[in-house]
JSON list of C-alpha atoms in Angstrom, two decimals:
[
{"chain": "N", "resi": 1, "resn": "MET", "atom": "CA", "xyz": [-0.29, -0.11, 0.11]},
{"chain": "N", "resi": 2, "resn": "GLY", "atom": "CA", "xyz": [2.53, 2.53, 0.64]},
{"chain": "N", "resi": 3, "resn": "LEU", "atom": "CA", "xyz": [4.15, 1.98, -3.02]},
{"chain": "N", "resi": 4, "resn": "ILE", "atom": "CA", "xyz": [0.80, 2.78, -4.40]},
{"chain": "N", "resi": 5, "resn": "LEU", "atom": "CA", "xyz": [0.06, 5.31, -2.25]},
{"chain": "N", "resi": 6, "resn": "THR", "atom": "CA", "xyz": [4.16, 6.99, -3.15]},
{"chain": "N", "resi": 7, "resn": "THR", "atom": "CA", "xyz": [3.53, 6.58, -6.83]},
{"chain": "N", "resi": 8, "resn": "PHE", "atom": "CA", "xyz": [0.13, 7.96, -6.87]},
{"chain": "N", "resi": 9, "resn": "MET", "atom": "CA", "xyz": [0.97, 11.25, -4.54]},
{"chain": "N", "resi": 10, "resn": "ILE", "atom": "CA", "xyz": [4.40, 11.60, -6.98]},
{"chain": "N", "resi": 11, "resn": "SER", "atom": "CA", "xyz": [1.59, 11.44, -10.34]},
{"chain": "N", "resi": 12, "resn": "GLN", "atom": "CA", "xyz": [0.08, 14.23, -9.03]},
{"chain": "N", "resi": 13, "resn": "GLY", "atom": "CA", "xyz": [3.30, 16.68, -10.22]},
{"chain": "N", "resi": 14, "resn": "THR", "atom": "CA", "xyz": [7.09, 17.06, -10.52]},
{"chain": "N", "resi": 15, "resn": "GLU", "atom": "CA", "xyz": [6.85, 18.95, -7.13]},
{"chain": "N", "resi": 16, "resn": "TYR", "atom": "CA", "xyz": [5.13, 16.32, -4.69]},
{"chain": "N", "resi": 17, "resn": "VAL", "atom": "CA", "xyz": [8.39, 14.06, -5.56]},
{"chain": "N", "resi": 18, "resn": "LEU", "atom": "CA", "xyz": [10.42, 14.82, -2.84]},
{"chain": "N", "resi": 19, "resn": "PRO", "atom": "CA", "xyz": [7.35, 15.69, -0.71]},
{"chain": "N", "resi": 20, "resn": "ALA", "atom": "CA", "xyz": [6.44, 11.93, -1.43]},
{"chain": "N", "resi": 21, "resn": "LEU", "atom": "CA", "xyz": [9.97, 10.65, -0.72]},
{"chain": "N", "resi": 22, "resn": "ILE", "atom": "CA", "xyz": [9.67, 12.63, 2.69]},
{"chain": "N", "resi": 23, "resn": "GLY", "atom": "CA", "xyz": [6.35, 11.16, 4.19]},
{"chain": "N", "resi": 24, "resn": "ASN", "atom": "CA", "xyz": [7.86, 7.86, 3.51]},
{"chain": "N", "resi": 25, "resn": "LEU", "atom": "CA", "xyz": [10.99, 8.94, 6.29]},
{"chain": "N", "resi": 26, "resn": "GLY", "atom": "CA", "xyz": [7.77, 10.12, 7.84]},
{"chain": "N", "resi": 27, "resn": "ALA", "atom": "CA", "xyz": [6.18, 7.03, 8.07]},
{"chain": "N", "resi": 28, "resn": "ILE", "atom": "CA", "xyz": [9.19, 4.95, 9.12]},
{"chain": "N", "resi": 29, "resn": "ILE", "atom": "CA", "xyz": [9.50, 6.94, 12.13]},
{"chain": "N", "resi": 30, "resn": "GLY", "atom": "CA", "xyz": [6.04, 6.92, 13.14]},
{"chain": "N", "resi": 31, "resn": "SER", "atom": "CA", "xyz": [6.41, 2.77, 12.70]},
{"chain": "N", "resi": 32, "resn": "VAL", "atom": "CA", "xyz": [9.00, 2.84, 14.67]},
{"chain": "N", "resi": 33, "resn": "ILE", "atom": "CA", "xyz": [7.30, 4.69, 17.27]},
{"chain": "N", "resi": 34, "resn": "SER", "atom": "CA", "xyz": [4.00, 2.86, 17.53]},
{"chain": "N", "resi": 35, "resn": "VAL", "atom": "CA", "xyz": [6.08, -0.91, 17.52]},
{"chain": "N", "resi": 36, "resn": "ARG", "atom": "CA", "xyz": [8.21, 0.35, 20.43]},
{"chain": "N", "resi": 37, "resn": "ILE", "atom": "CA", "xyz": [4.71, 1.54, 21.78]},
{"chain": "N", "resi": 38, "resn": "MET", "atom": "CA", "xyz": [3.30, -1.43, 21.19]},
{"chain": "N", "resi": 39, "resn": "LEU", "atom": "CA", "xyz": [6.16, -3.42, 22.67]},
{"chain": "N", "resi": 40, "resn": "THR", "atom": "CA", "xyz": [5.69, -1.96, 25.73]},
{"chain": "N", "resi": 41, "resn": "PHE", "atom": "CA", "xyz": [1.56, -2.34, 26.12]},
{"chain": "N", "resi": 42, "resn": "THR", "atom": "CA", "xyz": [3.50, -6.17, 25.31]},
{"chain": "N", "resi": 43, "resn": "LYS", "atom": "CA", "xyz": [5.57, -6.94, 27.90]},
{"chain": "N", "resi": 44, "resn": "LYS", "atom": "CA", "xyz": [3.43, -6.18, 30.48]},
{"chain": "N", "resi": 45, "resn": "PHE", "atom": "CA", "xyz": [0.44, -8.27, 29.21]},
{"chain": "N", "resi": 46, "resn": "TYR", "atom": "CA", "xyz": [2.81, -11.80, 28.85]},
{"chain": "N", "resi": 47, "resn": "LYS", "atom": "CA", "xyz": [4.84, -10.38, 32.10]},
{"chain": "N", "resi": 48, "resn": "TYR", "atom": "CA", "xyz": [8.52, -10.21, 30.26]},
{"chain": "N", "resi": 49, "resn": "ASN", "atom": "CA", "xyz": [11.46, -9.96, 32.49]},
{"chain": "N", "resi": 50, "resn": "PRO", "atom": "CA", "xyz": [14.60, -10.66, 30.50]},
{"chain": "N", "resi": 51, "resn": "GLU", "atom": "CA", "xyz": [16.58, -10.58, 33.78]},
{"chain": "N", "resi": 52, "resn": "GLU", "atom": "CA", "xyz": [14.85, -12.48, 35.02]},
{"chain": "N", "resi": 53, "resn": "ASP", "atom": "CA", "xyz": [15.46, -14.92, 32.69]},
{"chain": "N", "resi": 54, "resn": "LYS", "atom": "CA", "xyz": [18.99, -14.60, 32.10]},
{"chain": "N", "resi": 55, "resn": "ALA", "atom": "CA", "xyz": [19.27, -15.44, 36.20]},
{"chain": "N", "resi": 56, "resn": "THR", "atom": "CA", "xyz": [17.84, -18.58, 36.08]},
{"chain": "N", "resi": 57, "resn": "GLY", "atom": "CA", "xyz": [19.19, -19.57, 32.44]},
{"chain": "N", "resi": 58, "resn": "THR", "atom": "CA", "xyz": [15.22, -21.15, 31.65]},
{"chain": "N", "resi": 59, "resn": "LEU", "atom": "CA", "xyz": [14.54, -19.86, 28.55]},
{"chain": "N", "resi": 60, "resn": "GLU", "atom": "CA", "xyz": [11.24, -21.25, 28.16]},
{"chain": "N", "resi": 61, "resn": "LYS", "atom": "CA", "xyz": [9.96, -22.52, 24.26]},
{"chain": "N", "resi": 62, "resn": "LYS", "atom": "CA", "xyz": [6.95, -21.78, 23.70]},
{"chain": "N", "resi": 63, "resn": "ASP", "atom": "CA", "xyz": [4.79, -22.54, 20.23]},
{"chain": "N", "resi": 64, "resn": "GLU", "atom": "CA", "xyz": [7.58, -22.57, 18.10]},
{"chain": "N", "resi": 65, "resn": "PHE", "atom": "CA", "xyz": [6.68, -24.84, 16.24]},
{"chain": "N", "resi": 66, "resn": "ARG", "atom": "CA", "xyz": [3.60, -25.51, 13.59]},
{"chain": "N", "resi": 67, "resn": "GLU", "atom": "CA", "xyz": [1.81, -27.90, 12.39]},
{"chain": "N", "resi": 68, "resn": "ILE", "atom": "CA", "xyz": [2.66, -28.73, 8.47]},
{"chain": "N", "resi": 69, "resn": "ARG", "atom": "CA", "xyz": [0.03, -30.00, 6.26]},
{"chain": "N", "resi": 70, "resn": "GLU", "atom": "CA", "xyz": [-0.04, -33.72, 4.99]},
{"chain": "N", "resi": 71, "resn": "GLY", "atom": "CA", "xyz": [1.16, -34.45, 1.47]},
{"chain": "N", "resi": 72, "resn": "ASN", "atom": "CA", "xyz": [3.77, -33.82, -1.50]},
{"chain": "N", "resi": 73, "resn": "VAL", "atom": "CA", "xyz": [4.99, -31.13, -1.91]},
{"chain": "N", "resi": 74, "resn": "PHE", "atom": "CA", "xyz": [2.76, -30.13, -4.86]},
{"chain": "N", "resi": 75, "resn": "GLN", "atom": "CA", "xyz": [-0.70, -31.12, -2.19]},
{"chain": "N", "resi": 76, "resn": "ARG", "atom": "CA", "xyz": [0.61, -28.55, 0.34]},
{"chain": "N", "resi": 77, "resn": "ALA", "atom": "CA", "xyz": [1.17, -25.51, -2.02]},
{"chain": "N", "resi": 78, "resn": "LEU", "atom": "CA", "xyz": [-2.70, -26.62, -3.56]},
{"chain": "N", "resi": 79, "resn": "ASP", "atom": "CA", "xyz": [-3.39, -26.51, 0.11]},
{"chain": "N", "resi": 80, "resn": "ALA", "atom": "CA", "xyz": [-1.80, -23.12, 0.89]},
{"chain": "N", "resi": 81, "resn": "ILE", "atom": "CA", "xyz": [-3.49, -21.44, -2.36]},
{"chain": "N", "resi": 82, "resn": "LEU", "atom": "CA", "xyz": [-6.87, -22.69, -1.70]},
{"chain": "N", "resi": 83, "resn": "GLU", "atom": "CA", "xyz": [-6.90, -21.50, 2.37]},
{"chain": "N", "resi": 84, "resn": "GLY", "atom": "CA", "xyz": [-4.64, -18.26, 1.38]},
{"chain": "N", "resi": 85, "resn": "GLY", "atom": "CA", "xyz": [-7.68, -17.36, -0.79]},
{"chain": "N", "resi": 86, "resn": "LYS", "atom": "CA", "xyz": [-10.60, -18.88, 1.36]},
{"chain": "N", "resi": 87, "resn": "MET", "atom": "CA", "xyz": [-8.88, -16.32, 4.22]},
{"chain": "N", "resi": 88, "resn": "GLY", "atom": "CA", "xyz": [-8.50, -13.36, 1.48]},
{"chain": "N", "resi": 89, "resn": "VAL", "atom": "CA", "xyz": [-11.85, -13.73, 0.95]},
{"chain": "N", "resi": 90, "resn": "ASP", "atom": "CA", "xyz": [-13.14, -13.64, 4.44]},
{"chain": "N", "resi": 91, "resn": "MET", "atom": "CA", "xyz": [-11.07, -11.16, 5.37]},
{"chain": "N", "resi": 92, "resn": "GLY", "atom": "CA", "xyz": [-12.02, -8.43, 2.47]},
{"chain": "N", "resi": 93, "resn": "MET", "atom": "CA", "xyz": [-15.95, -9.20, 3.16]},
{"chain": "N", "resi": 94, "resn": "ALA", "atom": "CA", "xyz": [-14.68, -8.31, 7.54]},
{"chain": "N", "resi": 95, "resn": "ILE", "atom": "CA", "xyz": [-13.34, -4.98, 6.01]},
{"chain": "N", "resi": 96, "resn": "ILE", "atom": "CA", "xyz": [-15.78, -4.01, 4.11]},
{"chain": "N", "resi": 97, "resn": "PRO", "atom": "CA", "xyz": [-18.70, -2.31, 6.72]},
{"chain": "N", "resi": 98, "resn": "GLY", "atom": "CA", "xyz": [-15.90, -0.66, 7.98]},
{"chain": "N", "resi": 99, "resn": "VAL", "atom": "CA", "xyz": [-14.38, 0.92, 4.99]},
{"chain": "N", "resi": 100, "resn": "LEU", "atom": "CA", "xyz": [-18.09, 1.94, 3.23]},
{"chain": "N", "resi": 101, "resn": "VAL", "atom": "CA", "xyz": [-19.23, 3.38, 6.84]},
{"chain": "N", "resi": 102, "resn": "VAL", "atom": "CA", "xyz": [-16.40, 5.54, 6.97]},
{"chain": "N", "resi": 103, "resn": "CYS", "atom": "CA", "xyz": [-15.71, 6.54, 4.05]},
{"chain": "N", "resi": 104, "resn": "THR", "atom": "CA", "xyz": [-19.38, 7.59, 3.72]},
{"chain": "N", "resi": 105, "resn": "LEU", "atom": "CA", "xyz": [-19.44, 9.71, 6.29]},
{"chain": "N", "resi": 106, "resn": "VAL", "atom": "CA", "xyz": [-16.24, 11.26, 5.62]},
{"chain": "N", "resi": 107, "resn": "MET", "atom": "CA", "xyz": [-17.31, 12.30, 2.23]},
{"chain": "N", "resi": 108, "resn": "LEU", "atom": "CA", "xyz": [-20.81, 13.53, 3.38]},
{"chain": "N", "resi": 109, "resn": "LEU", "atom": "CA", "xyz": [-18.88, 15.47, 6.25]},
{"chain": "N", "resi": 110, "resn": "THR", "atom": "CA", "xyz": [-15.87, 16.98, 4.15]},
{"chain": "N", "resi": 111, "resn": "PHE", "atom": "CA", "xyz": [-17.54, 18.51, 0.54]},
{"chain": "N", "resi": 112, "resn": "GLY", "atom": "CA", "xyz": [-20.63, 21.27, 0.67]},
{"chain": "N", "resi": 113, "resn": "PRO", "atom": "CA", "xyz": [-23.21, 21.19, -1.81]},
{"chain": "N", "resi": 114, "resn": "SER", "atom": "CA", "xyz": [-22.88, 21.75, -5.96]},
{"chain": "N", "resi": 115, "resn": "THR", "atom": "CA", "xyz": [-22.98, 25.50, -7.16]},
{"chain": "N", "resi": 116, "resn": "ASP", "atom": "CA", "xyz": [-25.63, 26.43, -9.73]},
{"chain": "N", "resi": 117, "resn": "PRO", "atom": "CA", "xyz": [-24.18, 27.14, -13.06]},
{"chain": "N", "resi": 118, "resn": "VAL", "atom": "CA", "xyz": [-26.46, 29.69, -13.60]},
{"chain": "N", "resi": 119, "resn": "THR", "atom": "CA", "xyz": [-27.81, 31.06, -10.52]},
{"chain": "N", "resi": 120, "resn": "GLY", "atom": "CA", "xyz": [-24.50, 30.87, -8.38]},
{"chain": "N", "resi": 121, "resn": "GLN", "atom": "CA", "xyz": [-26.56, 29.39, -5.25]},
{"chain": "N", "resi": 122, "resn": "GLU", "atom": "CA", "xyz": [-25.73, 26.32, -3.48]},
{"chain": "N", "resi": 123, "resn": "VAL", "atom": "CA", "xyz": [-27.75, 23.66, -4.63]},
{"chain": "N", "resi": 124, "resn": "TYR", "atom": "CA", "xyz": [-27.36, 19.56, -3.84]},
{"chain": "N", "resi": 125, "resn": "THR", "atom": "CA", "xyz": [-27.59, 18.08, -7.06]},
{"chain": "N", "resi": 126, "resn": "GLY", "atom": "CA", "xyz": [-27.42, 14.47, -6.12]},
{"chain": "N", "resi": 127, "resn": "ALA", "atom": "CA", "xyz": [-24.07, 14.28, -7.98]},
{"chain": "N", "resi": 128, "resn": "ALA", "atom": "CA", "xyz": [-20.81, 13.16, -6.30]},
{"chain": "N", "resi": 129, "resn": "TYR", "atom": "CA", "xyz": [-19.05, 14.51, -3.38]},
{"chain": "N", "resi": 130, "resn": "GLU", "atom": "CA", "xyz": [-21.49, 16.85, -1.91]},
{"chain": "N", "resi": 131, "resn": "GLY", "atom": "CA", "xyz": [-21.98, 17.06, 2.08]},
{"chain": "N", "resi": 132, "resn": "ILE", "atom": "CA", "xyz": [-22.58, 19.05, 4.46]},
{"chain": "N", "resi": 133, "resn": "LYS", "atom": "CA", "xyz": [-19.28, 20.27, 4.71]},
{"chain": "N", "resi": 134, "resn": "LEU", "atom": "CA", "xyz": [-18.49, 19.73, 8.64]},
{"chain": "N", "resi": 135, "resn": "LEU", "atom": "CA", "xyz": [-14.81, 18.87, 8.73]},
{"chain": "N", "resi": 136, "resn": "PRO", "atom": "CA", "xyz": [-13.72, 21.40, 7.77]},
{"chain": "N", "resi": 137, "resn": "VAL", "atom": "CA", "xyz": [-15.84, 23.41, 10.65]},
{"chain": "N", "resi": 138, "resn": "ILE", "atom": "CA", "xyz": [-14.11, 21.66, 12.90]},
{"chain": "N", "resi": 139, "resn": "GLY", "atom": "CA", "xyz": [-10.58, 21.93, 10.52]},
{"chain": "N", "resi": 140, "resn": "ASP", "atom": "CA", "xyz": [-10.79, 25.90, 11.00]},
{"chain": "N", "resi": 141, "resn": "LYS", "atom": "CA", "xyz": [-11.53, 25.16, 14.90]},
{"chain": "N", "resi": 142, "resn": "LEU", "atom": "CA", "xyz": [-8.71, 23.01, 15.61]},
{"chain": "N", "resi": 143, "resn": "GLY", "atom": "CA", "xyz": [-5.55, 24.81, 13.44]},
{"chain": "N", "resi": 144, "resn": "PHE", "atom": "CA", "xyz": [-4.22, 26.41, 16.39]},
{"chain": "N", "resi": 145, "resn": "ILE", "atom": "CA", "xyz": [-3.35, 22.60, 17.05]},
{"chain": "N", "resi": 146, "resn": "LEU", "atom": "CA", "xyz": [-3.34, 21.39, 13.24]},
{"chain": "N", "resi": 147, "resn": "GLU", "atom": "CA", "xyz": [-0.95, 23.96, 11.24]},
{"chain": "N", "resi": 148, "resn": "PRO", "atom": "CA", "xyz": [1.69, 24.38, 13.90]},
{"chain": "N", "resi": 149, "resn": "LEU", "atom": "CA", "xyz": [1.47, 20.01, 14.09]},
{"chain": "N", "resi": 150, "resn": "PHE", "atom": "CA", "xyz": [1.36, 19.44, 10.31]},
{"chain": "N", "resi": 151, "resn": "GLY", "atom": "CA", "xyz": [1.35, 22.32, 8.78]},
{"chain": "N", "resi": 152, "resn": "PHE", "atom": "CA", "xyz": [-2.18, 22.33, 7.24]},
{"chain": "N", "resi": 153, "resn": "THR", "atom": "CA", "xyz": [-3.47, 25.50, 5.93]},
{"chain": "N", "resi": 154, "resn": "SER", "atom": "CA", "xyz": [-6.40, 24.78, 4.71]},
{"chain": "N", "resi": 155, "resn": "PRO", "atom": "CA", "xyz": [-9.30, 23.10, 7.43]},
{"chain": "N", "resi": 156, "resn": "GLU", "atom": "CA", "xyz": [-9.94, 20.98, 4.31]},
{"chain": "N", "resi": 157, "resn": "ALA", "atom": "CA", "xyz": [-6.54, 19.19, 4.65]},
{"chain": "N", "resi": 158, "resn": "ILE", "atom": "CA", "xyz": [-8.16, 17.65, 7.99]},
{"chain": "N", "resi": 159, "resn": "ALA", "atom": "CA", "xyz": [-10.60, 15.38, 5.97]},
{"chain": "N", "resi": 160, "resn": "PHE", "atom": "CA", "xyz": [-7.37, 13.17, 4.32]},
{"chain": "N", "resi": 161, "resn": "PRO", "atom": "CA", "xyz": [-6.17, 12.05, 7.63]},
{"chain": "N", "resi": 162, "resn": "ILE", "atom": "CA", "xyz": [-9.59, 10.75, 8.79]},
{"chain": "N", "resi": 163, "resn": "THR", "atom": "CA", "xyz": [-10.39, 8.67, 5.58]},
{"chain": "N", "resi": 164, "resn": "SER", "atom": "CA", "xyz": [-7.18, 6.96, 6.01]},
{"chain": "N", "resi": 165, "resn": "LEU", "atom": "CA", "xyz": [-8.25, 5.68, 9.06]},
{"chain": "N", "resi": 166, "resn": "GLY", "atom": "CA", "xyz": [-10.95, 3.94, 6.71]},
{"chain": "N", "resi": 167, "resn": "ALA", "atom": "CA", "xyz": [-9.23, 3.20, 3.59]},
{"chain": "N", "resi": 168, "resn": "VAL", "atom": "CA", "xyz": [-5.97, 4.93, 2.47]},
{"chain": "N", "resi": 169, "resn": "GLY", "atom": "CA", "xyz": [-7.49, 4.05, -1.13]},
{"chain": "N", "resi": 170, "resn": "ALA", "atom": "CA", "xyz": [-10.59, 6.41, -0.65]},
{"chain": "N", "resi": 171, "resn": "ALA", "atom": "CA", "xyz": [-8.40, 8.80, 0.90]},
{"chain": "N", "resi": 172, "resn": "MET", "atom": "CA", "xyz": [-6.02, 9.13, -2.09]},
{"chain": "N", "resi": 173, "resn": "SER", "atom": "CA", "xyz": [-9.11, 10.71, -4.14]},
{"chain": "N", "resi": 174, "resn": "LEU", "atom": "CA", "xyz": [-9.85, 13.48, -1.94]},
{"chain": "N", "resi": 175, "resn": "VAL", "atom": "CA", "xyz": [-6.13, 14.00, -2.81]},
{"chain": "N", "resi": 176, "resn": "PRO", "atom": "CA", "xyz": [-7.07, 15.12, -6.91]},
{"chain": "N", "resi": 177, "resn": "GLU", "atom": "CA", "xyz": [-9.80, 17.17, -5.80]},
{"chain": "N", "resi": 178, "resn": "PHE", "atom": "CA", "xyz": [-7.78, 19.44, -2.92]},
{"chain": "N", "resi": 179, "resn": "ILE", "atom": "CA", "xyz": [-5.11, 19.75, -6.09]},
{"chain": "N", "resi": 180, "resn": "LYS", "atom": "CA", "xyz": [-7.09, 21.79, -8.24]},
{"chain": "N", "resi": 181, "resn": "SER", "atom": "CA", "xyz": [-8.88, 23.47, -5.82]},
{"chain": "N", "resi": 182, "resn": "GLY", "atom": "CA", "xyz": [-6.00, 24.68, -3.85]},
{"chain": "N", "resi": 183, "resn": "ALA", "atom": "CA", "xyz": [-6.60, 23.50, -0.53]},
{"chain": "N", "resi": 184, "resn": "ILE", "atom": "CA", "xyz": [-2.99, 21.76, -0.34]},
{"chain": "N", "resi": 185, "resn": "THR", "atom": "CA", "xyz": [0.35, 22.54, -0.65]},
{"chain": "N", "resi": 186, "resn": "PRO", "atom": "CA", "xyz": [3.37, 20.13, -0.73]},
{"chain": "N", "resi": 187, "resn": "ASN", "atom": "CA", "xyz": [4.00, 19.82, 2.51]},
{"chain": "N", "resi": 188, "resn": "ASP", "atom": "CA", "xyz": [0.51, 18.55, 2.53]},
{"chain": "N", "resi": 189, "resn": "ILE", "atom": "CA", "xyz": [0.97, 15.60, 0.06]},
{"chain": "N", "resi": 190, "resn": "ALA", "atom": "CA", "xyz": [3.99, 14.40, 2.31]},
{"chain": "N", "resi": 191, "resn": "VAL", "atom": "CA", "xyz": [2.25, 14.53, 5.45]},
{"chain": "N", "resi": 192, "resn": "PHE", "atom": "CA", "xyz": [-0.61, 12.65, 3.87]},
{"chain": "N", "resi": 193, "resn": "THR", "atom": "CA", "xyz": [2.00, 9.97, 3.11]},
{"chain": "N", "resi": 194, "resn": "ALA", "atom": "CA", "xyz": [3.32, 9.58, 5.69]},
{"chain": "N", "resi": 195, "resn": "MET", "atom": "CA", "xyz": [-0.17, 9.24, 7.94]},
{"chain": "N", "resi": 196, "resn": "GLY", "atom": "CA", "xyz": [-1.48, 7.10, 4.79]},
{"chain": "N", "resi": 197, "resn": "MET", "atom": "CA", "xyz": [1.23, 4.70, 4.91]},
{"chain": "N", "resi": 198, "resn": "CYS", "atom": "CA", "xyz": [1.02, 4.41, 8.57]},
{"chain": "N", "resi": 199, "resn": "TRP", "atom": "CA", "xyz": [-2.48, 4.03, 8.79]},
{"chain": "N", "resi": 200, "resn": "SER", "atom": "CA", "xyz": [-2.72, 1.70, 6.15]},
{"chain": "N", "resi": 201, "resn": "GLY", "atom": "CA", "xyz": [-5.13, -1.22, 7.46]},
{"chain": "N", "resi": 202, "resn": "TYR", "atom": "CA", "xyz": [-6.15, 0.59, 9.92]},
{"chain": "N", "resi": 203, "resn": "LEU", "atom": "CA", "xyz": [-9.85, -0.50, 10.83]},
{"chain": "N", "resi": 204, "resn": "SER", "atom": "CA", "xyz": [-8.78, -3.93, 9.01]},
{"chain": "N", "resi": 205, "resn": "THR", "atom": "CA", "xyz": [-5.91, -5.38, 10.66]},
{"chain": "N", "resi": 206, "resn": "HIS", "atom": "CA", "xyz": [-6.13, -5.13, 14.78]},
{"chain": "N", "resi": 207, "resn": "ILE", "atom": "CA", "xyz": [-8.42, -7.52, 15.59]},
{"chain": "N", "resi": 208, "resn": "GLY", "atom": "CA", "xyz": [-7.68, -10.01, 13.24]},
{"chain": "N", "resi": 209, "resn": "MET", "atom": "CA", "xyz": [-4.02, -9.98, 13.74]},
{"chain": "N", "resi": 210, "resn": "MET", "atom": "CA", "xyz": [-4.94, -10.46, 17.72]},
{"chain": "N", "resi": 211, "resn": "ASP", "atom": "CA", "xyz": [-7.50, -13.26, 16.98]},
{"chain": "N", "resi": 212, "resn": "ALA", "atom": "CA", "xyz": [-5.13, -15.02, 15.35]},
{"chain": "N", "resi": 213, "resn": "LEU", "atom": "CA", "xyz": [-1.84, -13.95, 18.22]},
{"chain": "N", "resi": 214, "resn": "ASN", "atom": "CA", "xyz": [-4.32, -15.24, 20.50]},
{"chain": "N", "resi": 215, "resn": "ALA", "atom": "CA", "xyz": [-4.32, -11.80, 21.85]},
{"chain": "N", "resi": 216, "resn": "ARG", "atom": "CA", "xyz": [-7.50, -10.76, 21.29]},
{"chain": "N", "resi": 217, "resn": "GLN", "atom": "CA", "xyz": [-7.24, -8.21, 25.17]},
{"chain": "N", "resi": 218, "resn": "LEU", "atom": "CA", "xyz": [-4.45, -6.03, 22.93]},
{"chain": "N", "resi": 219, "resn": "ALA", "atom": "CA", "xyz": [-6.28, -5.05, 20.19]},
{"chain": "N", "resi": 220, "resn": "GLY", "atom": "CA", "xyz": [-7.61, -1.65, 22.05]},
{"chain": "N", "resi": 221, "resn": "LYS", "atom": "CA", "xyz": [-3.17, -1.52, 23.03]},
{"chain": "N", "resi": 222, "resn": "ALA", "atom": "CA", "xyz": [-2.50, -2.18, 19.08]},
{"chain": "N", "resi": 223, "resn": "ILE", "atom": "CA", "xyz": [-5.16, 0.26, 17.67]},
{"chain": "N", "resi": 224, "resn": "LEU", "atom": "CA", "xyz": [-4.03, 3.04, 20.32]},
{"chain": "N", "resi": 225, "resn": "SER", "atom": "CA", "xyz": [-0.14, 2.84, 19.23]},
{"chain": "N", "resi": 226, "resn": "HIS", "atom": "CA", "xyz": [-0.78, 2.81, 15.54]},
{"chain": "N", "resi": 227, "resn": "THR", "atom": "CA", "xyz": [-2.99, 5.78, 16.32]},
{"chain": "N", "resi": 228, "resn": "ILE", "atom": "CA", "xyz": [0.28, 7.55, 18.17]},
{"chain": "N", "resi": 229, "resn": "GLY", "atom": "CA", "xyz": [2.27, 6.59, 15.43]},
{"chain": "N", "resi": 230, "resn": "GLY", "atom": "CA", "xyz": [0.70, 8.08, 12.42]},
{"chain": "N", "resi": 231, "resn": "LEU", "atom": "CA", "xyz": [-0.24, 11.24, 13.98]},
{"chain": "N", "resi": 232, "resn": "CYS", "atom": "CA", "xyz": [4.55, 11.34, 15.08]},
{"chain": "N", "resi": 233, "resn": "ALA", "atom": "CA", "xyz": [5.01, 10.36, 11.20]},
{"chain": "N", "resi": 234, "resn": "GLY", "atom": "CA", "xyz": [2.75, 13.71, 10.21]},
{"chain": "N", "resi": 235, "resn": "ALA", "atom": "CA", "xyz": [4.56, 15.17, 12.60]},
{"chain": "N", "resi": 236, "resn": "ALA", "atom": "CA", "xyz": [7.95, 13.57, 11.59]},
{"chain": "N", "resi": 237, "resn": "ALA", "atom": "CA", "xyz": [6.89, 14.63, 7.95]},
{"chain": "N", "resi": 238, "resn": "HIS", "atom": "CA", "xyz": [5.97, 18.03, 8.26]},
{"chain": "N", "resi": 239, "resn": "PHE", "atom": "CA", "xyz": [9.04, 18.94, 10.24]},
{"chain": "N", "resi": 240, "resn": "ILE", "atom": "CA", "xyz": [11.72, 17.34, 7.69]},
{"chain": "N", "resi": 241, "resn": "PHE", "atom": "CA", "xyz": [9.96, 19.37, 4.97]},
{"chain": "N", "resi": 242, "resn": "THR", "atom": "CA", "xyz": [10.39, 22.40, 6.87]},
{"chain": "N", "resi": 243, "resn": "LEU", "atom": "CA", "xyz": [13.91, 21.75, 7.18]},
{"chain": "N", "resi": 244, "resn": "VAL", "atom": "CA", "xyz": [14.16, 20.14, 3.92]},
{"chain": "N", "resi": 245, "resn": "GLY", "atom": "CA", "xyz": [12.40, 23.28, 1.80]}
]
């Protein structure tokens, strides 16, 4: 997803090549922070004490082996492909509700009504991207936080990070409209790239991952660390862009 997002941002214009690369660096910083926070939570959850293990010399090996499928190489490969395909479909079906709800709400709350070409009045025609324009109002109120932290110059820019929580692919569709209207700058592209890469799979991964690890109690901690990591990624990208630019 990071490669897709970076390529998409670069394709918007040559002036966005450097911001997209800076966004990658910001995403790395945010990812490191997120992982370190999650490691702190997991150590407490599993009551891990490395000093005690060194002192006793009893490092228990638990769940280091997995069951191998029966059959020859061809049969095992075929089983893996079929099982992987089934799991992919199940995961896709699990992702759809959250993505649809979040993305639809964000689009409804980001853009306002269309403008009548004859009268110049704002009207609702049923066209795409029509909404009640609530997020820009909230972004304007939070400008004193968003501007120094992320460098956003337009309240509409808050829509990209919020949409990324549901689906980065849907958030990408907002960028051309923002560029066309002049709502975002190259700095915003760097921040968008960093936060989009760091928050990719935000709603769709944590429950499934924690279930697979038999640690569903850590799902909330995983979401929290992921959230902090994304915010740090955006802030890091902004400050790096400011220094480089």
